[in-house]
């Protein structure tokens, strides 16, 4: 009876659908240029090293903006914060279009990364507020589908536009798309008074101390989620190189299969996250992801690579939704913003460390040892997670 009552709470409200569309348009605008930034930097006269810096500085800026974004989301009006950050994000695309040299490009790249970190945190905090708590996992699962779709079709559209219309037209287009997100935010129905009353008395000078920049009670969950992000960084950076070395034709199909499976897994695992133990879901997810890394370490044919893509989607889809939901549930409503930013900090760290660790290991011992090392790290995290949950009484 309790499970039947659990799903009577309405999920697909007008506000929820608005936020899904806002997330989709923002992610689409970024995905359309993400794979072309290094190319554009070289076109401006930069070296490969400088182009790599231009590409990586975005994530660093986003990482440093997360704690600030989380804190101000818990202090000020989330909708207004999201609007301001998205406006800055939009205008930074125009900055790219008119960048005459690397210094100007670097400036707008940092600005965009910083605004992206804040807007993403605010968007997540908003959606966490309006999703019924008993359906949080399911709601987060559906919410992330737009980002999955954008990661699949965004780069394809971006490359096609760049080839036919050039970089400047591409930047104008993504600026218009992100401007549409701003319009949607203005139309988004949000009554801040319904959510701010519980935290009014908590705003004082001590609230702005360093300890409130991170939701320490969910930090371990965020770092665990970072392990799944680390596998993303590894595969996106080195899988094609592994295919070239081993002569695996069409290895890029890994990303298509992985994204398609991830789309379906998020729909299924969202509901499971609301009904099942986090220890069971995350434990199985880490084990499955570990298996996918081991398969890639030994893969010599495309079939093995595609099986690994399926396993990786199952592990990532289940693990990330459960951990994201756990982060939000571990704090009270007055700290949803900080909990959201803490989760993203873990993901940003994983994405940043993956290519670095992978490059160091593969450069000395090769790709097989690289994937096996990541599998060992995930196995270690699995053990730590079981111990952590057992100590919490689960």
Coordinates of C-alpha atoms in Angstrom, one line a residue:
X1 CA 0.0 0.0 0.0
X2 CA 2.8 2.4 0.9
X3 CA 4.5 1.9 -2.5
X4 CA 1.2 2.5 -4.3
X5 CA 0.6 5.7 -2.3
X6 CA 4.2 6.8 -3.1
X7 CA 3.5 7.3 -6.7
X8 CA 0.3 9.3 -6.3
X9 CA 2.4 12.4 -5.8
X10 CA 2.4 14.3 -9.1
X11 CA 5.8 14.5 -10.8
X12 CA 5.2 15.9 -14.3
X13 CA 4.1 19.4 -13.2
X14 CA 4.4 22.5 -15.4
X15 CA 7.5 23.7 -13.5
X16 CA 9.2 20.3 -13.7
X17 CA 8.7 20.1 -17.5
X18 CA 10.0 23.7 -17.8
X19 CA 13.2 22.8 -16.0
X20 CA 13.7 19.7 -18.2
X21 CA 13.5 21.9 -21.3
X22 CA 15.7 24.5 -19.8
X23 CA 18.3 21.9 -18.9
X24 CA 18.1 20.4 -22.4
X25 CA 18.6 23.8 -24.2
X26 CA 21.5 24.8 -22.0
X27 CA 23.2 21.4 -22.4
X28 CA 22.5 21.4 -26.2
X29 CA 24.1 24.8 -26.7
X30 CA 27.3 23.7 -24.8
X31 CA 27.5 20.2 -26.5
X32 CA 27.3 21.8 -29.9
X33 CA 30.7 23.5 -29.4
X34 CA 32.4 21.3 -26.8
X35 CA 34.3 19.2 -29.3
X36 CA 35.3 22.1 -31.4
X37 CA 36.9 24.4 -28.9
X38 CA 40.4 23.1 -29.4
X39 CA 40.0 23.4 -33.1
X40 CA 38.8 27.1 -32.8
X41 CA 41.7 27.9 -30.4
X42 CA 44.2 26.6 -33.0
X43 CA 42.5 28.6 -35.6
X44 CA 43.1 31.7 -33.5
X45 CA 46.8 31.0 -33.6
X46 CA 47.2 28.9 -30.4
X47 CA 49.5 25.9 -30.0
X48 CA 48.1 22.5 -29.1
X49 CA 49.1 23.0 -25.5
X50 CA 47.3 26.4 -25.4
X51 CA 44.3 24.8 -27.0
X52 CA 44.3 22.1 -24.4
X53 CA 44.4 24.8 -21.7
X54 CA 41.4 26.6 -23.3
X55 CA 39.4 23.4 -23.3
X56 CA 40.3 22.4 -19.7
X57 CA 39.9 25.8 -18.1
X58 CA 36.2 25.6 -18.5
X59 CA 35.9 22.6 -16.1
X60 CA 38.2 24.2 -13.7
X61 CA 36.2 27.4 -13.6
X62 CA 33.0 25.4 -13.2
X63 CA 34.6 23.4 -10.3
X64 CA 35.5 26.6 -8.4
X65 CA 32.1 28.2 -9.0
X66 CA 30.1 25.2 -7.6
X67 CA 30.5 25.9 -3.9
X68 CA 29.8 29.6 -4.4
X69 CA 26.8 28.7 -6.5
X70 CA 25.4 26.3 -3.9
X71 CA 25.7 28.8 -1.1
X72 CA 24.0 31.7 -2.9
X73 CA 21.3 29.4 -4.1
X74 CA 20.5 28.6 -0.5
X75 CA 20.6 32.3 0.4
X76 CA 19.0 34.1 -2.5
X77 CA 16.2 33.5 -5.0
X78 CA 17.2 30.4 -7.1
X79 CA 15.2 31.5 -10.2
X80 CA 16.9 34.9 -10.3
X81 CA 20.4 33.3 -9.8
X82 CA 19.7 30.8 -12.6
X83 CA 18.5 33.6 -14.9
X84 CA 21.6 35.8 -14.3
X85 CA 24.0 32.9 -14.7
X86 CA 22.3 31.7 -17.9
X87 CA 22.4 35.2 -19.4
X88 CA 26.2 35.4 -18.8
X89 CA 26.5 31.9 -20.2
X90 CA 24.6 33.1 -23.4
X91 CA 26.7 36.2 -23.9
X92 CA 30.0 34.3 -23.5
X93 CA 29.1 32.5 -26.8
X94 CA 29.1 35.9 -28.5
X95 CA 32.4 36.6 -26.8
X96 CA 33.8 33.5 -28.6
X97 CA 32.6 34.8 -31.9
X98 CA 34.4 38.1 -31.5
X99 CA 37.6 36.8 -29.9
X100 CA 40.5 38.1 -31.9
X101 CA 43.2 36.3 -29.9
X102 CA 43.8 33.6 -27.3
X103 CA 43.8 36.0 -24.4
X104 CA 40.3 37.1 -25.1
X105 CA 39.1 33.6 -25.8
X106 CA 40.6 32.4 -22.5
X107 CA 38.7 35.2 -20.7
X108 CA 35.3 34.3 -22.1
X109 CA 36.0 30.6 -21.6
X110 CA 36.6 31.2 -17.8
X111 CA 33.5 33.4 -17.6
X112 CA 31.4 30.7 -19.3
X113 CA 32.7 27.9 -17.1
X114 CA 32.0 29.9 -14.0
X115 CA 28.4 30.8 -15.1
X116 CA 27.8 27.2 -16.3
X117 CA 28.7 25.9 -12.8
X118 CA 26.4 28.3 -11.1
X119 CA 23.5 27.8 -13.5
X120 CA 23.8 24.0 -13.4
X121 CA 23.8 24.1 -9.6
X122 CA 20.8 26.5 -9.5
X123 CA 18.9 24.4 -12.0
X124 CA 19.4 21.2 -10.0
X125 CA 18.4 23.0 -6.7
X126 CA 15.2 24.2 -8.4
X127 CA 14.3 20.8 -9.7
X128 CA 15.1 19.1 -6.3
X129 CA 12.7 21.6 -4.7
X130 CA 9.7 20.8 -6.9
X131 CA 10.1 17.0 -7.2
X132 CA 8.0 15.1 -4.6
X133 CA 10.6 13.8 -2.1
X134 CA 9.2 10.2 -2.4
X135 CA 9.8 10.3 -6.1
X136 CA 13.2 12.1 -6.1
X137 CA 15.2 9.4 -7.8
X138 CA 12.6 9.0 -10.5
X139 CA 12.4 12.7 -11.0
X140 CA 16.2 13.1 -11.3
X141 CA 16.3 10.2 -13.7
X142 CA 13.9 11.9 -16.1
X143 CA 15.5 15.3 -15.6
X144 CA 18.9 14.0 -16.8
X145 CA 17.6 12.6 -20.1
X146 CA 17.9 16.0 -21.8
X147 CA 21.6 16.1 -21.0
X148 CA 22.0 12.5 -22.4
X149 CA 20.2 13.5 -25.6
X150 CA 22.3 16.7 -26.0
X151 CA 25.6 14.7 -25.6
X152 CA 24.6 12.4 -28.5
X153 CA 23.2 14.9 -31.1
X154 CA 24.8 18.1 -30.0
X155 CA 28.4 17.5 -31.3
X156 CA 27.0 16.1 -34.6
X157 CA 24.9 19.2 -35.2
X158 CA 27.8 21.4 -34.1
X159 CA 30.4 19.9 -36.4
X160 CA 27.9 20.0 -39.4
X161 CA 27.2 23.7 -38.8
X162 CA 30.8 24.5 -38.5
X163 CA 31.7 22.7 -41.7
X164 CA 28.9 24.4 -43.7
X165 CA 28.6 27.9 -42.0
X166 CA 31.8 28.5 -40.1
X167 CA 32.6 29.1 -36.4
X168 CA 31.0 32.5 -36.1
X169 CA 27.6 31.3 -37.3
X170 CA 27.8 28.4 -35.0
X171 CA 28.5 30.6 -32.0
X172 CA 25.5 32.9 -33.0
X173 CA 23.3 29.8 -33.2
X174 CA 24.2 28.4 -29.8
X175 CA 23.8 31.9 -28.3
X176 CA 20.2 31.9 -29.6
X177 CA 19.6 28.5 -28.2
X178 CA 20.8 29.5 -24.7
X179 CA 18.8 32.7 -25.0
X180 CA 15.8 30.5 -25.4
X181 CA 16.7 29.0 -22.0
X182 CA 16.6 32.5 -20.5
X183 CA 13.1 33.1 -21.9
X184 CA 11.9 29.8 -20.5
X185 CA 13.4 30.8 -17.1
X186 CA 11.4 34.0 -17.1
X187 CA 8.3 32.0 -17.8
X188 CA 9.1 29.3 -15.3
X189 CA 6.4 29.4 -12.5
X190 CA 8.3 29.7 -9.2
X191 CA 7.0 31.1 -5.9
X192 CA 10.2 31.7 -3.9
X193 CA 8.2 32.4 -0.7
X194 CA 7.1 28.8 -0.6
X195 CA 10.7 27.7 -0.4
X196 CA 12.5 30.5 1.4
X197 CA 10.5 30.6 4.6
X198 CA 12.2 27.6 6.2
X199 CA 15.7 29.1 5.9
X200 CA 15.0 32.8 6.7
X201 CA 16.0 32.4 10.3
X202 CA 19.2 30.5 9.3
X203 CA 20.7 33.3 7.4
X204 CA 23.3 35.0 9.6
X205 CA 27.0 35.9 9.4
X206 CA 28.2 32.4 10.3
X207 CA 26.3 31.0 7.4
X208 CA 28.9 32.5 5.0
X209 CA 31.8 30.7 6.6
X210 CA 33.9 28.1 4.7
X211 CA 32.2 25.1 6.3
X212 CA 28.9 26.0 4.6
X213 CA 30.4 25.9 1.1
X214 CA 30.3 22.1 1.0
X215 CA 27.6 19.7 2.3
X216 CA 30.1 17.6 4.3
X217 CA 27.5 15.0 5.2
X218 CA 27.1 14.0 1.5
X219 CA 30.8 14.5 0.4
X220 CA 31.5 10.7 0.4
X221 CA 28.5 10.1 -1.9
X222 CA 29.8 12.9 -4.2
X223 CA 33.3 11.4 -4.3
X224 CA 31.7 8.0 -5.1
X225 CA 29.8 9.5 -7.9
X226 CA 33.1 11.0 -9.1
X227 CA 34.3 7.5 -9.8
X228 CA 31.6 7.1 -12.5
X229 CA 32.6 10.4 -13.9
X230 CA 36.2 9.3 -14.0
X231 CA 35.3 6.5 -16.3
X232 CA 33.7 9.0 -18.6
X233 CA 36.9 11.0 -18.8
X234 CA 38.9 7.9 -19.4
X235 CA 36.8 6.6 -22.2
X236 CA 36.2 9.9 -24.0
X237 CA 40.0 10.6 -24.0
X238 CA 41.5 7.3 -24.8
X239 CA 39.0 4.8 -26.2
X240 CA 39.5 6.0 -29.8
X241 CA 43.3 5.7 -29.4
X242 CA 42.9 2.2 -28.0
X243 CA 40.8 1.4 -31.1
X244 CA 43.6 2.7 -33.4
X245 CA 46.2 0.7 -31.6
X246 CA 44.3 -2.6 -31.7
X247 CA 42.7 -2.1 -35.1
X248 CA 39.1 -2.0 -33.9
X249 CA 37.0 -0.4 -36.6
X250 CA 34.1 1.8 -35.7
X251 CA 35.0 1.9 -32.0
X252 CA 33.2 5.2 -31.7
X253 CA 30.0 3.2 -31.8
X254 CA 30.8 2.7 -28.1
X255 CA 29.5 6.2 -27.3
X256 CA 26.3 5.8 -29.3
X257 CA 25.4 2.5 -27.7
X258 CA 26.4 3.8 -24.3
X259 CA 24.2 6.9 -24.6
X260 CA 21.2 5.0 -26.0
X261 CA 21.4 2.5 -23.1
X262 CA 22.0 5.2 -20.6
X263 CA 18.8 6.9 -21.8
X264 CA 16.8 3.7 -21.0
X265 CA 18.6 2.9 -17.8
X266 CA 17.9 6.3 -16.3
X267 CA 14.2 5.8 -16.8
X268 CA 14.2 2.4 -15.1
X269 CA 16.7 3.1 -12.4
X270 CA 15.1 6.3 -11.3
X271 CA 12.1 4.4 -9.9
X272 CA 14.4 1.7 -8.4
X273 CA 16.4 4.4 -6.5
X274 CA 13.2 5.4 -4.7
X275 CA 12.3 1.9 -3.8
X276 CA 15.6 0.1 -3.1
X277 CA 18.6 0.3 -0.8
X278 CA 21.3 2.7 -1.9
X279 CA 23.8 0.0 -0.8
X280 CA 22.4 -2.5 -3.2
X281 CA 22.0 -0.1 -6.2
X282 CA 25.4 1.6 -5.9
X283 CA 27.2 -1.6 -4.9
X284 CA 25.9 -3.4 -8.0
X285 CA 26.5 -0.3 -10.2
X286 CA 30.2 -0.1 -9.1
X287 CA 30.6 -3.8 -9.7
X288 CA 29.1 -3.6 -13.2
X289 CA 31.1 -0.5 -14.1
X290 CA 34.3 -2.3 -12.9
X291 CA 33.4 -5.1 -15.2
X292 CA 33.1 -2.7 -18.2
X293 CA 36.6 -1.4 -17.5
X294 CA 38.0 -4.9 -17.4
X295 CA 36.3 -5.7 -20.7
X296 CA 37.8 -2.7 -22.4
X297 CA 41.2 -3.5 -21.1
X298 CA 41.1 -6.8 -23.0
X299 CA 38.8 -5.8 -25.9
X300 CA 40.2 -6.8 -29.3
X301 CA 36.9 -6.8 -31.3
X302 CA 34.0 -4.4 -31.6
X303 CA 31.5 -6.8 -30.0
X304 CA 33.4 -6.7 -26.7
X305 CA 33.6 -2.9 -26.8
X306 CA 29.8 -2.7 -27.3
X307 CA 29.1 -5.1 -24.4
X308 CA 31.3 -2.8 -22.3
X309 CA 29.3 0.2 -23.4
X310 CA 26.1 -1.5 -22.2
X311 CA 27.6 -2.4 -18.8
X312 CA 29.0 1.1 -18.3
X313 CA 25.6 2.6 -19.0
X314 CA 23.9 0.2 -16.5
X315 CA 26.5 1.1 -13.8
X316 CA 26.6 4.8 -14.4
X317 CA 22.8 5.2 -14.8
X318 CA 22.0 3.4 -11.6
X319 CA 24.9 4.7 -9.5
X320 CA 24.7 8.4 -10.3
X321 CA 20.9 8.7 -9.9
X322 CA 21.0 7.0 -6.5
X323 CA 24.0 9.0 -5.2
X324 CA 22.6 12.3 -6.5
X325 CA 19.3 11.5 -4.7
X326 CA 21.1 10.6 -1.5
X327 CA 23.1 13.8 -1.5
X328 CA 19.9 15.9 -1.7
X329 CA 18.1 13.7 0.9
X330 CA 21.0 14.0 3.3
X331 CA 20.4 17.7 4.0
X332 CA 17.3 19.8 4.9
X333 CA 15.5 22.0 2.4
X334 CA 17.5 25.0 3.4
X335 CA 20.7 23.5 2.0
X336 CA 19.6 21.8 -1.2
X337 CA 21.8 24.2 -3.2
X338 CA 25.0 23.3 -1.4
X339 CA 24.1 19.6 -1.6
X340 CA 23.6 19.9 -5.4
X341 CA 26.9 21.8 -5.8
X342 CA 28.7 19.2 -3.6
X343 CA 27.5 16.4 -5.9
X344 CA 28.7 18.2 -9.0
X345 CA 32.1 18.9 -7.3
X346 CA 32.6 15.1 -7.1
X347 CA 31.7 14.8 -10.8
X348 CA 34.0 17.6 -11.8
X349 CA 36.9 16.1 -9.9
X350 CA 36.3 12.7 -11.5
X351 CA 36.1 14.2 -15.0
X352 CA 39.3 16.2 -14.4
X353 CA 41.4 13.4 -12.8
X354 CA 40.3 10.7 -15.3
X355 CA 42.3 11.9 -18.3
X356 CA 45.3 12.9 -16.1
X357 CA 45.6 9.5 -14.4
X358 CA 44.9 7.7 -17.7
X359 CA 47.5 9.7 -19.6
X360 CA 50.2 8.9 -16.9
X361 CA 49.5 5.2 -16.8
X362 CA 48.9 4.6 -20.6
X363 CA 52.1 6.5 -21.4
X364 CA 54.2 4.1 -19.4
X365 CA 52.3 0.8 -19.3
X366 CA 49.7 1.0 -22.1
X367 CA 45.9 1.1 -22.3
X368 CA 45.3 -2.3 -20.9
X369 CA 46.9 -1.4 -17.6
X370 CA 45.1 2.0 -17.6
X371 CA 41.7 0.4 -17.8
X372 CA 42.6 -2.3 -15.3
X373 CA 43.9 0.4 -12.8
X374 CA 40.5 2.2 -13.1
X375 CA 38.8 -1.1 -12.4
X376 CA 40.9 -1.6 -9.3
X377 CA 40.1 1.9 -8.1
X378 CA 36.4 1.2 -8.5
X379 CA 36.8 -2.1 -6.7
X380 CA 38.4 -0.2 -3.8
X381 CA 35.6 2.4 -3.8
X382 CA 33.1 -0.5 -3.7
X383 CA 34.7 -1.9 -0.5
X384 CA 34.8 1.6 1.1
X385 CA 31.2 2.2 0.1
X386 CA 30.0 -1.0 1.8
X387 CA 32.0 -0.2 4.9
X388 CA 30.6 3.3 5.0
X389 CA 27.0 2.2 4.6
X390 CA 27.4 -0.5 7.2
X391 CA 28.7 2.0 9.7
X392 CA 25.6 4.1 8.9
X393 CA 23.5 1.2 9.9
X394 CA 22.3 -0.1 6.5

